[in-house]
PDB file of C-alpha atoms in Angstrom:
ATOM      1  CA  UNK P   1     215.025 -41.250  88.280  1.00 39.00           C
ATOM      2  CA  UNK P   2     213.449 -42.092  84.908  1.00 41.00           C
ATOM      3  CA  UNK P   3     210.482 -40.033  83.831  1.00 42.00           C
ATOM      4  CA  UNK P   4     207.435 -42.287  83.605  1.00 43.00           C
ATOM      5  CA  UNK P   5     205.069 -39.364  83.102  1.00 56.00           C
ATOM      6  CA  UNK P   6     203.778 -38.546  79.651  1.00 84.00           C
ATOM      7  CA  UNK P   7     204.337 -34.909  80.541  1.00 94.00           C
ATOM      8  CA  UNK P   8     207.694 -33.402  79.637  1.00 96.00           C
ATOM      9  CA  UNK P   9     210.199 -32.741  82.391  1.00 98.00           C
ATOM     10  CA  UNK P  10     210.580 -29.025  83.087  1.00 98.00           C
ATOM     11  CA  UNK P  11     214.140 -28.170  84.159  1.00 98.00           C
ATOM     12  CA  UNK P  12     214.646 -24.773  85.758  1.00 98.00           C
ATOM     13  CA  UNK P  13     217.723 -22.762  86.539  1.00 98.00           C
ATOM     14  CA  UNK P  14     217.523 -20.921  89.865  1.00 98.00           C
ATOM     15  CA  UNK P  15     219.282 -17.515  89.996  1.00 98.00           C
ATOM     16  CA  UNK P  16     217.945 -15.138  87.357  1.00 97.00           C
ATOM     17  CA  UNK P  17     215.251 -17.607  86.338  1.00 98.00           C
ATOM     18  CA  UNK P  18     213.159 -18.431  89.404  1.00 98.00           C
ATOM     19  CA  UNK P  19     214.941 -15.956  91.697  1.00 98.00           C
ATOM     20  CA  UNK P  20     215.555 -12.282  91.043  1.00 98.00           C
ATOM     21  CA  UNK P  21     219.192 -11.808  90.006  1.00 97.00           C
ATOM     22  CA  UNK P  22     219.164  -8.366  91.649  1.00 97.00           C
ATOM     23  CA  UNK P  23     220.253 -10.092  94.864  1.00 97.00           C
ATOM     24  CA  UNK P  24     223.378 -11.556  93.268  1.00 96.00           C
ATOM     25  CA  UNK P  25     224.114  -8.279  91.498  1.00 96.00           C
ATOM     26  CA  UNK P  26     224.028  -6.541  94.875  1.00 97.00           C
ATOM     27  CA  UNK P  27     226.268  -9.116  96.567  1.00 96.00           C
ATOM     28  CA  UNK P  28     228.953  -9.413  93.888  1.00 95.00           C
ATOM     29  CA  UNK P  29     228.952  -6.016  92.210  1.00 94.00           C
ATOM     30  CA  UNK P  30     228.127  -3.704  95.115  1.00 96.00           C
ATOM     31  CA  UNK P  31     228.761  -5.267  98.520  1.00 97.00           C
ATOM     32  CA  UNK P  32     231.822  -7.423  97.855  1.00 97.00           C
ATOM     33  CA  UNK P  33     233.865  -4.533  96.394  1.00 96.00           C
ATOM     34  CA  UNK P  34     233.158  -2.576  99.589  1.00 97.00           C
ATOM     35  CA  UNK P  35     234.085  -5.493 101.851  1.00 97.00           C
ATOM     36  CA  UNK P  36     237.217  -6.241  99.801  1.00 95.00           C
ATOM     37  CA  UNK P  37     238.345  -2.614 100.016  1.00 97.00           C
ATOM     38  CA  UNK P  38     237.782  -2.616 103.776  1.00 96.00           C
ATOM     39  CA  UNK P  39     239.615  -5.916 104.254  1.00 96.00           C
ATOM     40  CA  UNK P  40     242.612  -5.035 102.108  1.00 96.00           C
ATOM     41  CA  UNK P  41     242.743  -1.317 102.949  1.00 96.00           C
ATOM     42  CA  UNK P  42     242.541  -0.199  99.340  1.00 97.00           C
ATOM     43  CA  UNK P  43     240.373   2.239  97.431  1.00 97.00           C
ATOM     44  CA  UNK P  44     236.963   1.170  96.164  1.00 96.00           C
ATOM     45  CA  UNK P  45     238.145   1.841  92.623  1.00 96.00           C
ATOM     46  CA  UNK P  46     241.110  -0.505  93.094  1.00 97.00           C
ATOM     47  CA  UNK P  47     238.828  -3.096  94.682  1.00 97.00           C
ATOM     48  CA  UNK P  48     236.395  -3.029  91.757  1.00 95.00           C
ATOM     49  CA  UNK P  49     239.215  -3.320  89.227  1.00 96.00           C
ATOM     50  CA  UNK P  50     240.799  -6.248  91.065  1.00 96.00           C
ATOM     51  CA  UNK P  51     237.511  -8.107  91.434  1.00 95.00           C
ATOM     52  CA  UNK P  52     236.645  -7.438  87.788  1.00 95.00           C
ATOM     53  CA  UNK P  53     239.878  -9.120  86.754  1.00 95.00           C
ATOM     54  CA  UNK P  54     239.152 -12.071  89.042  1.00 93.00           C
ATOM     55  CA  UNK P  55     235.622 -12.351  87.654  1.00 92.00           C
ATOM     56  CA  UNK P  56     236.836 -12.364  84.051  1.00 91.00           C
ATOM     57  CA  UNK P  57     239.448 -15.000  84.845  1.00 92.00           C
ATOM     58  CA  UNK P  58     237.025 -17.445  86.452  1.00 90.00           C
ATOM     59  CA  UNK P  59     233.751 -16.731  84.655  1.00 87.00           C
ATOM     60  CA  UNK P  60     231.871 -19.883  83.566  1.00 84.00           C
ATOM     61  CA  UNK P  61     234.034 -22.184  85.698  1.00 88.00           C
ATOM     62  CA  UNK P  62     233.072 -24.072  88.849  1.00 90.00           C
ATOM     63  CA  UNK P  63     235.230 -21.619  90.791  1.00 91.00           C
ATOM     64  CA  UNK P  64     232.950 -18.806  89.655  1.00 90.00           C
ATOM     65  CA  UNK P  65     230.058 -20.390  91.558  1.00 92.00           C
ATOM     66  CA  UNK P  66     231.987 -21.552  94.649  1.00 93.00           C
ATOM     67  CA  UNK P  67     231.632 -19.712  97.952  1.00 93.00           C
ATOM     68  CA  UNK P  68     234.679 -21.518  99.309  1.00 94.00           C
ATOM     69  CA  UNK P  69     236.815 -20.505  96.336  1.00 95.00           C
ATOM     70  CA  UNK P  70     235.900 -16.820  96.598  1.00 94.00           C
ATOM     71  CA  UNK P  71     236.373 -16.770 100.352  1.00 96.00           C
ATOM     72  CA  UNK P  72     239.932 -18.047  99.882  1.00 95.00           C
ATOM     73  CA  UNK P  73     240.554 -15.827  96.862  1.00 95.00           C
ATOM     74  CA  UNK P  74     239.412 -12.481  98.268  1.00 95.00           C
ATOM     75  CA  UNK P  75     239.794 -12.960 102.014  1.00 96.00           C
ATOM     76  CA  UNK P  76     236.114 -12.250 102.698  1.00 96.00           C
ATOM     77  CA  UNK P  77     233.650 -14.892 103.925  1.00 96.00           C
ATOM     78  CA  UNK P  78     231.311 -14.584 100.964  1.00 96.00           C
ATOM     79  CA  UNK P  79     228.813 -17.202 102.161  1.00 95.00           C
ATOM     80  CA  UNK P  80     228.404 -15.392 105.487  1.00 96.00           C
ATOM     81  CA  UNK P  81     228.041 -12.142 103.548  1.00 96.00           C
ATOM     82  CA  UNK P  82     225.287 -13.646 101.406  1.00 95.00           C
ATOM     83  CA  UNK P  83     223.426 -15.039 104.405  1.00 95.00           C
ATOM     84  CA  UNK P  84     223.788 -11.692 106.180  1.00 96.00           C
ATOM     85  CA  UNK P  85     221.682 -10.140 103.414  1.00 96.00           C
ATOM     86  CA  UNK P  86     219.350 -13.084 102.819  1.00 95.00           C
ATOM     87  CA  UNK P  87     216.331 -10.793 103.201  1.00 96.00           C
ATOM     88  CA  UNK P  88     217.170  -9.529  99.705  1.00 97.00           C
ATOM     89  CA  UNK P  89     216.665 -12.978  98.165  1.00 98.00           C
ATOM     90  CA  UNK P  90     213.409 -12.765  96.223  1.00 98.00           C
ATOM     91  CA  UNK P  91     211.336 -14.917  93.907  1.00 98.00           C
ATOM     92  CA  UNK P  92     210.713 -13.530  90.455  1.00 97.00           C
ATOM     93  CA  UNK P  93     207.146 -12.508  89.748  1.00 95.00           C
ATOM     94  CA  UNK P  94     204.932 -15.474  88.891  1.00 97.00           C
ATOM     95  CA  UNK P  95     207.379 -18.066  90.231  1.00 98.00           C
ATOM     96  CA  UNK P  96     205.073 -19.732  92.748  1.00 98.00           C
ATOM     97  CA  UNK P  97     202.102 -19.457  90.408  1.00 98.00           C
ATOM     98  CA  UNK P  98     204.010 -21.257  87.668  1.00 98.00           C
ATOM     99  CA  UNK P  99     205.459 -23.949  89.923  1.00 98.00           C
ATOM    100  CA  UNK P 100     202.053 -24.645  91.471  1.00 98.00           C
ATOM    101  CA  UNK P 101     200.418 -24.895  88.045  1.00 97.00           C
ATOM    102  CA  UNK P 102     203.070 -27.314  86.767  1.00 98.00           C
ATOM    103  CA  UNK P 103     202.966 -29.460  89.900  1.00 97.00           C
ATOM    104  CA  UNK P 104     199.175 -29.601  89.914  1.00 96.00           C
ATOM    105  CA  UNK P 105     199.144 -30.622  86.254  1.00 96.00           C
ATOM    106  CA  UNK P 106     201.583 -33.495  86.622  1.00 96.00           C
ATOM    107  CA  UNK P 107     204.752 -32.032  85.156  1.00 97.00           C
ATOM    108  CA  UNK P 108     207.939 -33.464  86.668  1.00 97.00           C
ATOM    109  CA  UNK P 109     209.975 -30.500  87.930  1.00 98.00           C
ATOM    110  CA  UNK P 110     213.752 -30.412  88.186  1.00 98.00           C
ATOM    111  CA  UNK P 111     216.040 -27.682  89.491  1.00 98.00           C
ATOM    112  CA  UNK P 112     219.509 -27.609  87.923  1.00 98.00           C
ATOM    113  CA  UNK P 113     221.661 -24.791  89.233  1.00 98.00           C
ATOM    114  CA  UNK P 114     225.266 -23.670  89.097  1.00 96.00           C
ATOM    115  CA  UNK P 115     224.917 -22.352  92.652  1.00 95.00           C
ATOM    116  CA  UNK P 116     227.213 -24.265  94.975  1.00 95.00           C
ATOM    117  CA  UNK P 117     225.676 -26.637  97.511  1.00 95.00           C
ATOM    118  CA  UNK P 118     225.946 -24.146 100.382  1.00 95.00           C
ATOM    119  CA  UNK P 119     224.387 -21.295  98.409  1.00 95.00           C
ATOM    120  CA  UNK P 120     221.651 -23.577  97.106  1.00 96.00           C
ATOM    121  CA  UNK P 121     220.838 -24.769 100.630  1.00 96.00           C
ATOM    122  CA  UNK P 122     220.362 -21.324 102.109  1.00 95.00           C
ATOM    123  CA  UNK P 123     218.354 -20.002  99.162  1.00 97.00           C
ATOM    124  CA  UNK P 124     216.025 -22.983  99.254  1.00 97.00           C
ATOM    125  CA  UNK P 125     215.567 -22.484 102.986  1.00 95.00           C
ATOM    126  CA  UNK P 126     214.790 -18.808 102.404  1.00 96.00           C
ATOM    127  CA  UNK P 127     212.317 -19.353  99.531  1.00 97.00           C
ATOM    128  CA  UNK P 128     210.783 -22.747 100.428  1.00 96.00           C
ATOM    129  CA  UNK P 129     210.530 -23.768  96.774  1.00 98.00           C
ATOM    130  CA  UNK P 130     212.288 -27.122  97.192  1.00 97.00           C
ATOM    131  CA  UNK P 131     208.998 -28.926  97.844  1.00 96.00           C
ATOM    132  CA  UNK P 132     207.958 -28.368  94.224  1.00 98.00           C
ATOM    133  CA  UNK P 133     210.892 -30.286  92.748  1.00 98.00           C
ATOM    134  CA  UNK P 134     211.408 -33.979  92.086  1.00 97.00           C
ATOM    135  CA  UNK P 135     215.130 -33.541  91.402  1.00 98.00           C
ATOM    136  CA  UNK P 136     217.468 -30.800  92.679  1.00 98.00           C
ATOM    137  CA  UNK P 137     221.053 -30.714  91.404  1.00 98.00           C
ATOM    138  CA  UNK P 138     223.978 -28.350  92.007  1.00 97.00           C
ATOM    139  CA  UNK P 139     226.768 -28.316  89.447  1.00 96.00           C
ATOM    140  CA  UNK P 140     229.193 -28.548  92.371  1.00 95.00           C
ATOM    141  CA  UNK P 141     227.943 -32.054  93.182  1.00 95.00           C
ATOM    142  CA  UNK P 142     228.398 -33.160  89.551  1.00 95.00           C
ATOM    143  CA  UNK P 143     231.836 -31.551  89.249  1.00 95.00           C
ATOM    144  CA  UNK P 144     231.061 -29.509  86.124  1.00 95.00           C
ATOM    145  CA  UNK P 145     229.284 -26.238  85.337  1.00 95.00           C
ATOM    146  CA  UNK P 146     226.118 -26.347  83.239  1.00 96.00           C
ATOM    147  CA  UNK P 147     227.899 -24.565  80.403  1.00 95.00           C
ATOM    148  CA  UNK P 148     229.738 -27.778  79.532  1.00 95.00           C
ATOM    149  CA  UNK P 149     228.758 -31.219  78.245  1.00 95.00           C
ATOM    150  CA  UNK P 150     230.051 -33.273  81.208  1.00 96.00           C
ATOM    151  CA  UNK P 151     227.391 -31.637  83.399  1.00 97.00           C
ATOM    152  CA  UNK P 152     224.591 -32.875  81.163  1.00 98.00           C
ATOM    153  CA  UNK P 153     226.209 -36.269  80.700  1.00 97.00           C
ATOM    154  CA  UNK P 154     226.432 -36.766  84.466  1.00 97.00           C
ATOM    155  CA  UNK P 155     222.911 -35.436  84.997  1.00 98.00           C
ATOM    156  CA  UNK P 156     221.668 -37.946  82.420  1.00 97.00           C
ATOM    157  CA  UNK P 157     223.613 -40.715  84.147  1.00 96.00           C
ATOM    158  CA  UNK P 158     222.236 -39.964  87.608  1.00 96.00           C
ATOM    159  CA  UNK P 159     218.738 -38.917  86.523  1.00 97.00           C
ATOM    160  CA  UNK P 160     217.878 -40.377  83.086  1.00 96.00           C
ATOM    161  CA  UNK P 161     215.633 -38.178  80.946  1.00 96.00           C
ATOM    162  CA  UNK P 162     214.525 -37.880  77.340  1.00 96.00           C
ATOM    163  CA  UNK P 163     216.101 -34.823  75.702  1.00 96.00           C
ATOM    164  CA  UNK P 164     213.167 -34.799  73.275  1.00 95.00           C
ATOM    165  CA  UNK P 165     210.604 -34.643  76.071  1.00 95.00           C
ATOM    166  CA  UNK P 166     211.830 -31.863  78.326  1.00 97.00           C
ATOM    167  CA  UNK P 167     212.074 -28.088  78.572  1.00 98.00           C
ATOM    168  CA  UNK P 168     214.988 -26.148  80.016  1.00 98.00           C
ATOM    169  CA  UNK P 169     214.700 -22.538  81.172  1.00 98.00           C
ATOM    170  CA  UNK P 170     217.843 -20.558  82.034  1.00 98.00           C
ATOM    171  CA  UNK P 171     218.862 -16.896  81.933  1.00 97.00           C
ATOM    172  CA  UNK P 172     222.433 -17.540  80.682  1.00 96.00           C
ATOM    173  CA  UNK P 173     222.943 -18.004  76.955  1.00 96.00           C
ATOM    174  CA  UNK P 174     226.158 -19.995  77.311  1.00 96.00           C
ATOM    175  CA  UNK P 175     224.334 -22.463  79.558  1.00 97.00           C
ATOM    176  CA  UNK P 176     221.550 -22.765  76.999  1.00 98.00           C
ATOM    177  CA  UNK P 177     224.190 -23.383  74.336  1.00 97.00           C
ATOM    178  CA  UNK P 178     225.502 -26.282  76.416  1.00 96.00           C
ATOM    179  CA  UNK P 179     222.017 -27.740  76.770  1.00 97.00           C
ATOM    180  CA  UNK P 180     221.423 -27.365  73.026  1.00 97.00           C
ATOM    181  CA  UNK P 181     224.681 -29.154  72.228  1.00 97.00           C
ATOM    182  CA  UNK P 182     223.513 -32.011  74.454  1.00 97.00           C
ATOM    183  CA  UNK P 183     220.363 -32.308  72.357  1.00 97.00           C
ATOM    184  CA  UNK P 184     217.707 -30.460  74.337  1.00 97.00           C
ATOM    185  CA  UNK P 185     215.538 -28.587  71.844  1.00 92.00           C
ATOM    186  CA  UNK P 186     212.924 -26.845  73.999  1.00 97.00           C
ATOM    187  CA  UNK P 187     215.039 -24.025  75.382  1.00 98.00           C
ATOM    188  CA  UNK P 188     213.869 -20.700  76.814  1.00 98.00           C
ATOM    189  CA  UNK P 189     215.662 -17.720  78.281  1.00 98.00           C
ATOM    190  CA  UNK P 190     214.512 -14.926  80.589  1.00 98.00           C
ATOM    191  CA  UNK P 191     213.900 -11.393  79.341  1.00 97.00           C
ATOM    192  CA  UNK P 192     214.646  -9.671  82.654  1.00 97.00           C
ATOM    193  CA  UNK P 193     216.718 -11.832  85.031  1.00 98.00           C
ATOM    194  CA  UNK P 194     217.336  -8.891  87.385  1.00 97.00           C
ATOM    195  CA  UNK P 195     214.680  -6.394  88.408  1.00 96.00           C
ATOM    196  CA  UNK P 196     217.524  -3.900  88.869  1.00 94.00           C
ATOM    197  CA  UNK P 197     218.336  -3.953  85.144  1.00 94.00           C
ATOM    198  CA  UNK P 198     216.316  -3.271  82.026  1.00 95.00           C
ATOM    199  CA  UNK P 199     214.914  -6.212  80.044  1.00 95.00           C
ATOM    200  CA  UNK P 200     217.113  -7.666  77.345  1.00 93.00           C
ATOM    201  CA  UNK P 201     216.408  -6.628  73.799  1.00 88.00           C
ATOM    202  CA  UNK P 202     217.932  -9.627  72.016  1.00 89.00           C
ATOM    203  CA  UNK P 203     218.784 -13.258  72.677  1.00 93.00           C
ATOM    204  CA  UNK P 204     219.450 -16.310  70.511  1.00 94.00           C
ATOM    205  CA  UNK P 205     216.668 -18.150  72.329  1.00 97.00           C
ATOM    206  CA  UNK P 206     212.997 -17.307  72.836  1.00 97.00           C
ATOM    207  CA  UNK P 207     212.604 -15.238  75.989  1.00 97.00           C
ATOM    208  CA  UNK P 208     209.914 -15.373  78.635  1.00 97.00           C
ATOM    209  CA  UNK P 209     208.794 -11.861  79.565  1.00 95.00           C
ATOM    210  CA  UNK P 210     207.048 -13.361  82.588  1.00 96.00           C
ATOM    211  CA  UNK P 211     207.485 -16.835  84.044  1.00 97.00           C
ATOM    212  CA  UNK P 212     203.803 -17.648  83.601  1.00 97.00           C
ATOM    213  CA  UNK P 213     204.244 -17.135  79.851  1.00 97.00           C
ATOM    214  CA  UNK P 214     205.501 -20.724  79.887  1.00 98.00           C
ATOM    215  CA  UNK P 215     201.990 -21.977  80.675  1.00 98.00           C
ATOM    216  CA  UNK P 216     200.369 -21.243  77.276  1.00 97.00           C
ATOM    217  CA  UNK P 217     203.496 -22.605  75.548  1.00 97.00           C
ATOM    218  CA  UNK P 218     203.082 -25.922  77.333  1.00 97.00           C
ATOM    219  CA  UNK P 219     199.312 -25.961  76.827  1.00 94.00           C
ATOM    220  CA  UNK P 220     199.806 -25.403  73.102  1.00 93.00           C
ATOM    221  CA  UNK P 221     202.326 -28.241  72.945  1.00 91.00           C
ATOM    222  CA  UNK P 222     199.877 -30.529  74.740  1.00 88.00           C
ATOM    223  CA  UNK P 223     197.140 -29.679  72.227  1.00 86.00           C
ATOM    224  CA  UNK P 224     199.449 -30.380  69.311  1.00 84.00           C
ATOM    225  CA  UNK P 225     200.412 -33.707  70.863  1.00 80.00           C
ATOM    226  CA  UNK P 226     196.714 -34.733  71.071  1.00 77.00           C
ATOM    227  CA  UNK P 227     196.199 -34.243  67.362  1.00 74.00           C
ATOM    228  CA  UNK P 228     199.586 -35.484  66.149  1.00 62.00           C
TER     229      UNK P 228
END
């Protein structure tokens, strides 16, 4: 829907931005290698090597984010595996505080995620953050990953927005590159997407150390707009 608010639209990624990426790290880099080794009666070392090759082959494609694809590819029901460990799904620190602030101050909130529709559904049910958002989009429903221009073109077609009056926050640099190529200028990354890993030291985009660091950025932009 068009944005009739004078406030900029704030578009959030989900995993690694609003949610702690430690959950996904556990599922894909720890648990799946174990389940694959058990299913295919191979060593854990062989399992990790095989999955690493699969990951490299399909990284940044829609397949990469598809539970159905990986279930067929590896012979393990990866959606069931994720739901089995749903208690590990966690909001990043400051997530609810930030979303509540933005909602209470009239910012239109969008969620644009590469998570497939099934993964998105169960994570939203677990976290209950869907009520904050005016628009929620999975790349699976648009047929293109966020890394590539057709995603943004289709998002614009279905939900018109002004690229000059929005902010996009995502933990993946290639996704931010895609948004930049589409014309979005207000782009921010995340310093520590996963609590299980150390914060990043460098990025080609300004990084938020904490999610609530976005609040003074927006307040400053509002002040500048008043006196422009």
